[in-house]
């Protein structure tokens, strides 16, 4: 199991001018092992909301469309982050 960081998945967003072909190939090869965190979903949704707030409606719509495809692809691979996880993380980060 590999947890994909928000920055890694966001590098593939359609609002980016250029995606790394090496990154795409790497993620494609490992796709069966890749998972996303619900925290990444929150971070992406926050970025979309910020773009809307800033009036960047085209960027916001591109990000929304891109994120919908990510949600579809990772529907069964989105890991929740509940209170138990937060407690463990707090101890680790503490």
PDB file of N, CA, C and O in Angstrom, residues 35-63:
ATOM      1  N   UNK A  35      -3.225   4.660  -2.807  1.00  0.00           N
ATOM      2  CA  UNK A  35      -4.388   5.081  -2.034  1.00  0.00           C
ATOM      3  C   UNK A  35      -4.287   6.571  -1.766  1.00  0.00           C
ATOM      4  O   UNK A  35      -3.195   7.135  -1.759  1.00  0.00           O
ATOM      5  N   UNK A  36      -5.432   7.205  -1.561  1.00  0.00           N
ATOM      6  CA  UNK A  36      -5.499   8.620  -1.182  1.00  0.00           C
ATOM      7  C   UNK A  36      -6.144   8.733   0.185  1.00  0.00           C
ATOM      8  O   UNK A  36      -7.002   7.937   0.546  1.00  0.00           O
ATOM      9  N   UNK A  37      -5.769   9.772   0.902  1.00  0.00           N
ATOM     10  CA  UNK A  37      -6.352  10.050   2.205  1.00  0.00           C
ATOM     11  C   UNK A  37      -7.508  11.033   2.070  1.00  0.00           C
ATOM     12  O   UNK A  37      -7.504  11.903   1.191  1.00  0.00           O
ATOM     13  N   UNK A  38      -8.469  10.917   2.959  1.00  0.00           N
ATOM     14  CA  UNK A  38      -9.559  11.893   3.013  1.00  0.00           C
ATOM     15  C   UNK A  38      -9.006  13.292   3.295  1.00  0.00           C
ATOM     16  O   UNK A  38      -9.614  14.295   2.892  1.00  0.00           O
ATOM     17  N   UNK A  39      -7.857  13.355   3.930  1.00  0.00           N
ATOM     18  CA  UNK A  39      -7.221  14.655   4.180  1.00  0.00           C
ATOM     19  C   UNK A  39      -6.821  15.302   2.856  1.00  0.00           C
ATOM     20  O   UNK A  39      -6.985  16.515   2.678  1.00  0.00           O
ATOM     21  N   UNK A  40      -6.336  14.504   1.913  1.00  0.00           N
ATOM     22  CA  UNK A  40      -6.013  15.044   0.585  1.00  0.00           C
ATOM     23  C   UNK A  40      -7.266  15.595  -0.083  1.00  0.00           C
ATOM     24  O   UNK A  40      -7.223  16.651  -0.721  1.00  0.00           O
ATOM     25  N   UNK A  41      -8.374  14.892   0.065  1.00  0.00           N
ATOM     26  CA  UNK A  41      -9.637  15.375  -0.500  1.00  0.00           C
ATOM     27  C   UNK A  41      -9.994  16.737   0.085  1.00  0.00           C
ATOM     28  O   UNK A  41     -10.387  17.656  -0.643  1.00  0.00           O
ATOM     29  N   UNK A  42      -9.838  16.880   1.392  1.00  0.00           N
ATOM     30  CA  UNK A  42     -10.141  18.157   2.045  1.00  0.00           C
ATOM     31  C   UNK A  42      -9.212  19.263   1.543  1.00  0.00           C
ATOM     32  O   UNK A  42      -9.658  20.389   1.301  1.00  0.00           O
ATOM     33  N   UNK A  43      -7.948  18.942   1.361  1.00  0.00           N
ATOM     34  CA  UNK A  43      -6.990  19.946   0.885  1.00  0.00           C
ATOM     35  C   UNK A  43      -7.316  20.377  -0.544  1.00  0.00           C
ATOM     36  O   UNK A  43      -7.264  21.576  -0.860  1.00  0.00           O
ATOM     37  N   UNK A  44      -7.670  19.436  -1.397  1.00  0.00           N
ATOM     38  CA  UNK A  44      -8.029  19.784  -2.778  1.00  0.00           C
ATOM     39  C   UNK A  44      -9.308  20.610  -2.798  1.00  0.00           C
ATOM     40  O   UNK A  44      -9.394  21.632  -3.493  1.00  0.00           O
ATOM     41  N   UNK A  45     -10.313  20.189  -2.032  1.00  0.00           N
ATOM     42  CA  UNK A  45     -11.573  20.945  -1.976  1.00  0.00           C
ATOM     43  C   UNK A  45     -11.335  22.367  -1.470  1.00  0.00           C
ATOM     44  O   UNK A  45     -11.971  23.320  -1.933  1.00  0.00           O
ATOM     45  N   UNK A  46     -10.403  22.503  -0.527  1.00  0.00           N
ATOM     46  CA  UNK A  46     -10.048  23.828  -0.013  1.00  0.00           C
ATOM     47  C   UNK A  46      -9.429  24.686  -1.124  1.00  0.00           C
ATOM     48  O   UNK A  46      -9.730  25.878  -1.245  1.00  0.00           O
ATOM     49  N   UNK A  47      -8.579  24.069  -1.935  1.00  0.00           N
ATOM     50  CA  UNK A  47      -7.976  24.795  -3.058  1.00  0.00           C
ATOM     51  C   UNK A  47      -9.010  25.237  -4.077  1.00  0.00           C
ATOM     52  O   UNK A  47      -8.929  26.337  -4.629  1.00  0.00           O
ATOM     53  N   UNK A  48      -9.983  24.384  -4.322  1.00  0.00           N
ATOM     54  CA  UNK A  48     -11.074  24.740  -5.248  1.00  0.00           C
ATOM     55  C   UNK A  48     -11.881  25.908  -4.690  1.00  0.00           C
ATOM     56  O   UNK A  48     -12.183  26.871  -5.402  1.00  0.00           O
ATOM     57  N   UNK A  49     -12.204  25.841  -3.408  1.00  0.00           N
ATOM     58  CA  UNK A  49     -12.961  26.928  -2.770  1.00  0.00           C
ATOM     59  C   UNK A  49     -12.182  28.238  -2.811  1.00  0.00           C
ATOM     60  O   UNK A  49     -12.761  29.300  -3.060  1.00  0.00           O
ATOM     61  N   UNK A  50     -10.867  28.158  -2.595  1.00  0.00           N
ATOM     62  CA  UNK A  50     -10.041  29.364  -2.643  1.00  0.00           C
ATOM     63  C   UNK A  50     -10.051  29.967  -4.050  1.00  0.00           C
ATOM     64  O   UNK A  50     -10.168  31.183  -4.208  1.00  0.00           O
ATOM     65  N   UNK A  51      -9.944  29.114  -5.067  1.00  0.00           N
ATOM     66  CA  UNK A  51      -9.978  29.613  -6.444  1.00  0.00           C
ATOM     67  C   UNK A  51     -11.307  30.303  -6.735  1.00  0.00           C
ATOM     68  O   UNK A  51     -11.349  31.367  -7.354  1.00  0.00           O
ATOM     69  N   UNK A  52     -12.406  29.711  -6.240  1.00  0.00           N
ATOM     70  CA  UNK A  52     -13.724  30.335  -6.421  1.00  0.00           C
ATOM     71  C   UNK A  52     -13.796  31.674  -5.699  1.00  0.00           C
ATOM     72  O   UNK A  52     -14.295  32.655  -6.236  1.00  0.00           O
ATOM     73  N   UNK A  53     -13.310  31.696  -4.475  1.00  0.00           N
ATOM     74  CA  UNK A  53     -13.324  32.920  -3.671  1.00  0.00           C
ATOM     75  C   UNK A  53     -12.519  34.028  -4.340  1.00  0.00           C
ATOM     76  O   UNK A  53     -12.891  35.199  -4.318  1.00  0.00           O
ATOM     77  N   UNK A  54     -11.388  33.642  -4.965  1.00  0.00           N
ATOM     78  CA  UNK A  54     -10.515  34.607  -5.636  1.00  0.00           C
ATOM     79  C   UNK A  54     -11.051  35.038  -6.998  1.00  0.00           C
ATOM     80  O   UNK A  54     -10.463  35.882  -7.657  1.00  0.00           O
ATOM     81  N   UNK A  55     -12.167  34.417  -7.431  1.00  0.00           N
ATOM     82  CA  UNK A  55     -12.754  34.776  -8.712  1.00  0.00           C
ATOM     83  C   UNK A  55     -12.143  34.048  -9.901  1.00  0.00           C
ATOM     84  O   UNK A  55     -12.423  34.381 -11.047  1.00  0.00           O
ATOM     85  N   UNK A  56     -11.310  33.053  -9.625  1.00  0.00           N
ATOM     86  CA  UNK A  56     -10.678  32.274 -10.693  1.00  0.00           C
ATOM     87  C   UNK A  56     -11.611  31.132 -11.084  1.00  0.00           C
ATOM     88  O   UNK A  56     -11.334  29.964 -10.832  1.00  0.00           O
ATOM     89  N   UNK A  57     -12.735  31.492 -11.694  1.00  0.00           N
ATOM     90  CA  UNK A  57     -13.786  30.515 -11.958  1.00  0.00           C
ATOM     91  C   UNK A  57     -13.372  29.434 -12.958  1.00  0.00           C
ATOM     92  O   UNK A  57     -13.756  28.281 -12.809  1.00  0.00           O
ATOM     93  N   UNK A  58     -12.589  29.798 -13.955  1.00  0.00           N
ATOM     94  CA  UNK A  58     -12.129  28.800 -14.923  1.00  0.00           C
ATOM     95  C   UNK A  58     -11.220  27.788 -14.245  1.00  0.00           C
ATOM     96  O   UNK A  58     -11.371  26.578 -14.430  1.00  0.00           O
ATOM     97  N   UNK A  59     -10.287  28.275 -13.455  1.00  0.00           N
ATOM     98  CA  UNK A  59      -9.383  27.386 -12.718  1.00  0.00           C
ATOM     99  C   UNK A  59     -10.175  26.500 -11.765  1.00  0.00           C
ATOM    100  O   UNK A  59      -9.937  25.291 -11.678  1.00  0.00           O
ATOM    101  N   UNK A  60     -11.123  27.090 -11.063  1.00  0.00           N
ATOM    102  CA  UNK A  60     -11.938  26.326 -10.111  1.00  0.00           C
ATOM    103  C   UNK A  60     -12.708  25.224 -10.822  1.00  0.00           C
ATOM    104  O   UNK A  60     -12.763  24.088 -10.337  1.00  0.00           O
ATOM    105  N   UNK A  61     -13.282  25.535 -11.984  1.00  0.00           N
ATOM    106  CA  UNK A  61     -14.041  24.523 -12.714  1.00  0.00           C
ATOM    107  C   UNK A  61     -13.140  23.411 -13.230  1.00  0.00           C
ATOM    108  O   UNK A  61     -13.495  22.234 -13.173  1.00  0.00           O
ATOM    109  N   UNK A  62     -11.953  23.774 -13.714  1.00  0.00           N
ATOM    110  CA  UNK A  62     -11.000  22.743 -14.170  1.00  0.00           C
ATOM    111  C   UNK A  62     -10.617  21.827 -13.010  1.00  0.00           C
ATOM    112  O   UNK A  62     -10.530  20.611 -13.173  1.00  0.00           O
ATOM    113  N   UNK A  63     -10.362  22.427 -11.851  1.00  0.00           N
ATOM    114  CA  UNK A  63     -10.002  21.627 -10.681  1.00  0.00           C
ATOM    115  C   UNK A  63     -11.160  20.733 -10.245  1.00  0.00           C
ATOM    116  O   UNK A  63     -10.947  19.578  -9.875  1.00  0.00           O
TER     117      UNK A  63
END
